[in-house]
Short mmCIF file of C-alpha atoms in Angstrom, two decimals:
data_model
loop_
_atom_site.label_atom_id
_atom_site.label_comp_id
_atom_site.label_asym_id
_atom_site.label_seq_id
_atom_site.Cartn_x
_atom_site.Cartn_y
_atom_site.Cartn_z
CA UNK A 635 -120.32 -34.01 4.35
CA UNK A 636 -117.51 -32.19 2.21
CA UNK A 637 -116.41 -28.97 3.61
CA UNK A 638 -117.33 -25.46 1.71
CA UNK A 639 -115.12 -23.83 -0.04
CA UNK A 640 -113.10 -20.52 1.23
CA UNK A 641 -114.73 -17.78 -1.01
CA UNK A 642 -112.39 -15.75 -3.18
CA UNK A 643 -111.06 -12.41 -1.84
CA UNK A 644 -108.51 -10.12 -2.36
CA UNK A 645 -108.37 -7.43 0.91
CA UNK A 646 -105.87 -5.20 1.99
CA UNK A 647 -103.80 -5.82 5.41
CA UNK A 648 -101.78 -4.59 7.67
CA UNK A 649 -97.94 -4.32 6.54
CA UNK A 650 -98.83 -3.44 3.02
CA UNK A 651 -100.05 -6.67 2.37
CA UNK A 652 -102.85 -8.05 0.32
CA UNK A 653 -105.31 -10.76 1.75
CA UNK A 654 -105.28 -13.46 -0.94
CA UNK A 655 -107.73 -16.35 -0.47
CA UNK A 656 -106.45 -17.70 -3.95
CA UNK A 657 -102.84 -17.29 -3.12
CA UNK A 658 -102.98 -18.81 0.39
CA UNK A 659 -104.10 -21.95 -1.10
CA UNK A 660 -101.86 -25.07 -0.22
CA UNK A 661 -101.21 -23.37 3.45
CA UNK A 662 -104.05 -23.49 6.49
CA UNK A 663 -104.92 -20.21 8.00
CA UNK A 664 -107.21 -19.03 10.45
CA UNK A 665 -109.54 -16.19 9.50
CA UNK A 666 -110.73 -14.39 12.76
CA UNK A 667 -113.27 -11.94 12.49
CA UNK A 668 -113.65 -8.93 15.37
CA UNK A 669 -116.21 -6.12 15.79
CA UNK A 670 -114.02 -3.33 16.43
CA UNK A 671 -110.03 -2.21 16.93
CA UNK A 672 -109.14 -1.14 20.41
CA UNK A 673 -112.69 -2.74 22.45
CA UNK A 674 -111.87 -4.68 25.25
CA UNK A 675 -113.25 -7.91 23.58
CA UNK A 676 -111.34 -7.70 20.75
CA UNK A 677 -108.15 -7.07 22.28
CA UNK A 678 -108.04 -9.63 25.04
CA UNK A 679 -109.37 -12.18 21.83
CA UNK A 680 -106.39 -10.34 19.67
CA UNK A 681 -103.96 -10.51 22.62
CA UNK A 682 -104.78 -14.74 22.73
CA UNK A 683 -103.75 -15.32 19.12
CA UNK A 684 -101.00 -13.05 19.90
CA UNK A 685 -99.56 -15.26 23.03
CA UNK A 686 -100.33 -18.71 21.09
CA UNK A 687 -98.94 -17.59 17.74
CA UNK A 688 -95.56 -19.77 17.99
CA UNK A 689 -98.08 -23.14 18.81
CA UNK A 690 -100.17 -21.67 15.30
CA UNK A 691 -96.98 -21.43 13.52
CA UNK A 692 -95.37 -24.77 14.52
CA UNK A 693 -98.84 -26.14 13.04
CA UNK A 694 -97.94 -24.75 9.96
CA UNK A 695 -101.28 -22.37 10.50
CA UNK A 696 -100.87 -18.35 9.97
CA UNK A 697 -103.43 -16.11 11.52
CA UNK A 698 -105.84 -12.81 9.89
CA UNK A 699 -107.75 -11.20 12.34
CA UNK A 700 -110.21 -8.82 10.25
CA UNK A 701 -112.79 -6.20 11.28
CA UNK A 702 -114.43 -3.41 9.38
CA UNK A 703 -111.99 -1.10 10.53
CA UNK A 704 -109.30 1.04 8.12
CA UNK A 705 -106.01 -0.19 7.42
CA UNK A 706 -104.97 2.60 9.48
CA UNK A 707 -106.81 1.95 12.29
CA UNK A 708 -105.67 -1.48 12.16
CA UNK A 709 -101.91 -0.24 11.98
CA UNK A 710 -102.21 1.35 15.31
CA UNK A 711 -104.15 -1.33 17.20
CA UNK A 712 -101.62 -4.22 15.93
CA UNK A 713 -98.74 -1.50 16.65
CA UNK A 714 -100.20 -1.42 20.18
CA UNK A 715 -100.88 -4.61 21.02
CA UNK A 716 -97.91 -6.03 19.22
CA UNK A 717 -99.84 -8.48 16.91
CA UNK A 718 -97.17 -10.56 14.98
CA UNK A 719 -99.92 -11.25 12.04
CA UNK A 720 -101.63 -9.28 9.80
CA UNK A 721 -104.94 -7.59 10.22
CA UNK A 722 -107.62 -7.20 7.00
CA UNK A 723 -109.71 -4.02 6.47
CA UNK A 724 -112.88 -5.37 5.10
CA UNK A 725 -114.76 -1.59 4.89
CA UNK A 726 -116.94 -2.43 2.42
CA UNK A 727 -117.92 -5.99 3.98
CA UNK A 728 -116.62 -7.98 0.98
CA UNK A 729 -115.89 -10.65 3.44
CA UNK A 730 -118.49 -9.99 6.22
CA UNK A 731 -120.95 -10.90 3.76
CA UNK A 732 -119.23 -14.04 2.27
CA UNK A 733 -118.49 -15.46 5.40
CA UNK A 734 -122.37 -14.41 6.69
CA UNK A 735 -121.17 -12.65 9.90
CA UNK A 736 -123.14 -9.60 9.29
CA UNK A 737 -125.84 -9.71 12.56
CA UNK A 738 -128.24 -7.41 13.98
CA UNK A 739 -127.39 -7.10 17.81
CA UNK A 740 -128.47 -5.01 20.44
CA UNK A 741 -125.68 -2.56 22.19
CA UNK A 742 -126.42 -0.12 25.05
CA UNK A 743 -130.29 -0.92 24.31
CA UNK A 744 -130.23 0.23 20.08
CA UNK A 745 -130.30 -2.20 17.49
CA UNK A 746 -127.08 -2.03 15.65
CA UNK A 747 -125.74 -3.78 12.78
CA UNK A 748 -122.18 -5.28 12.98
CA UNK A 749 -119.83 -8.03 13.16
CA UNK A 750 -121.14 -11.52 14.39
CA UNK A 751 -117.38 -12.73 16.42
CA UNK A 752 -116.57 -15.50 14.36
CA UNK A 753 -113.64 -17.62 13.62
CA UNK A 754 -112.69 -19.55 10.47
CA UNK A 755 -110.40 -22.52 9.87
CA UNK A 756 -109.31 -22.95 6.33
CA UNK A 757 -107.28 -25.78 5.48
CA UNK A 758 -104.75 -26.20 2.76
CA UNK A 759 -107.22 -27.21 0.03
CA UNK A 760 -109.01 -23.97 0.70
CA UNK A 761 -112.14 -25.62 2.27
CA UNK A 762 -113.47 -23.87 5.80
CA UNK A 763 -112.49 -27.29 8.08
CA UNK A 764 -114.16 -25.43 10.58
CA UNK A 765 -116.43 -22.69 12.18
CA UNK A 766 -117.14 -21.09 15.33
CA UNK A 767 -119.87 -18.25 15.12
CA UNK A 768 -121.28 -16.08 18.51
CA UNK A 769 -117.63 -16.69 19.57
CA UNK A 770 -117.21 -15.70 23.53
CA UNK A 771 -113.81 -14.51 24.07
CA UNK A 772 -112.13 -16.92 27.24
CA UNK A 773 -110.52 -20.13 25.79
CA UNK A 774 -111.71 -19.82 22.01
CA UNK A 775 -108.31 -19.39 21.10
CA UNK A 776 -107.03 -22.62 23.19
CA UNK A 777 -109.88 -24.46 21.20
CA UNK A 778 -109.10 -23.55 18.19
CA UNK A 779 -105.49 -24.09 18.67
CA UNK A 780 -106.64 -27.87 19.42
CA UNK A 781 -108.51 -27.98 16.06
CA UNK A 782 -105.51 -26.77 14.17
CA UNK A 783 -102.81 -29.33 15.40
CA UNK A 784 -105.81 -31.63 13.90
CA UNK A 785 -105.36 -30.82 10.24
#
């Protein structure tokens, strides 16, 4: 079965950088997507990318972590937690909704819509190689680490 595509986007990041989809094209990336800055979940799963970004980069693989949050908001998390890659502010769910990670889920008892945590391997011909959706937080990043020196 051919892989899908990587839809098109152009997001702002962290840095003063833009979020290219087009423009990353020829590279592999991984496309992280997180519910909130500053929640525990998000940055022990932030924290993991962090400590294995050397083994990402020796793969020739950079990393986005992305949320819904502002760009400034995402300044001061990856200031924080020292994040050497770039974080995209997806407000207005551009990519939430292209990559389908938009869920109902229930917090504290109250339905709530929000982020699915989901990660995203794109490879260098701009296909997803492969997905991980409901992602619990303890050894994702390991695993996907695996799947990258695979590409």
């Amino acid at each position: 079965m051919p892989n899908k595509l990587c839809p098109e986007l152009k997001l702002a990041t962290t840095s003063n950088l833009h979020f290219d989809t087009t423009a990353l094209k020829g590279q592999a990336f991984v496309l992280y997507f997180y519910p909130k800055d500053s929640t525990p979940g998000c940055t022990t799963e932030g924290g993991d990318f962090r400590d294995h970004h050397a083994e990402f980069l020796a793969a020739q693989c950079t990393i986005f972590g992305i949320s819904r949050d502002s760009l400034k908001s995402h300044e001061n998390f990856k200031a924080k937690q020292e994040y050497p890659f770039e974080l995209v502010s997806d407000p207005e769910e551009t990519a939430c909704l292209a990559f389908d990670v938009m869920k109902q889920k229930k917090m504290y008892g109250k339905d709530v819509r929000g982020i699915e945590r989901s990660t995203f391997v794109i490879n260098k011909e701009g296909e997803i190689a492969k997905e991980w959706r409901g992602v619990k937080v303890p050894g994702h990043v390991a695993e996907v680490l695996e799947f990258v020196k695979t590409l």
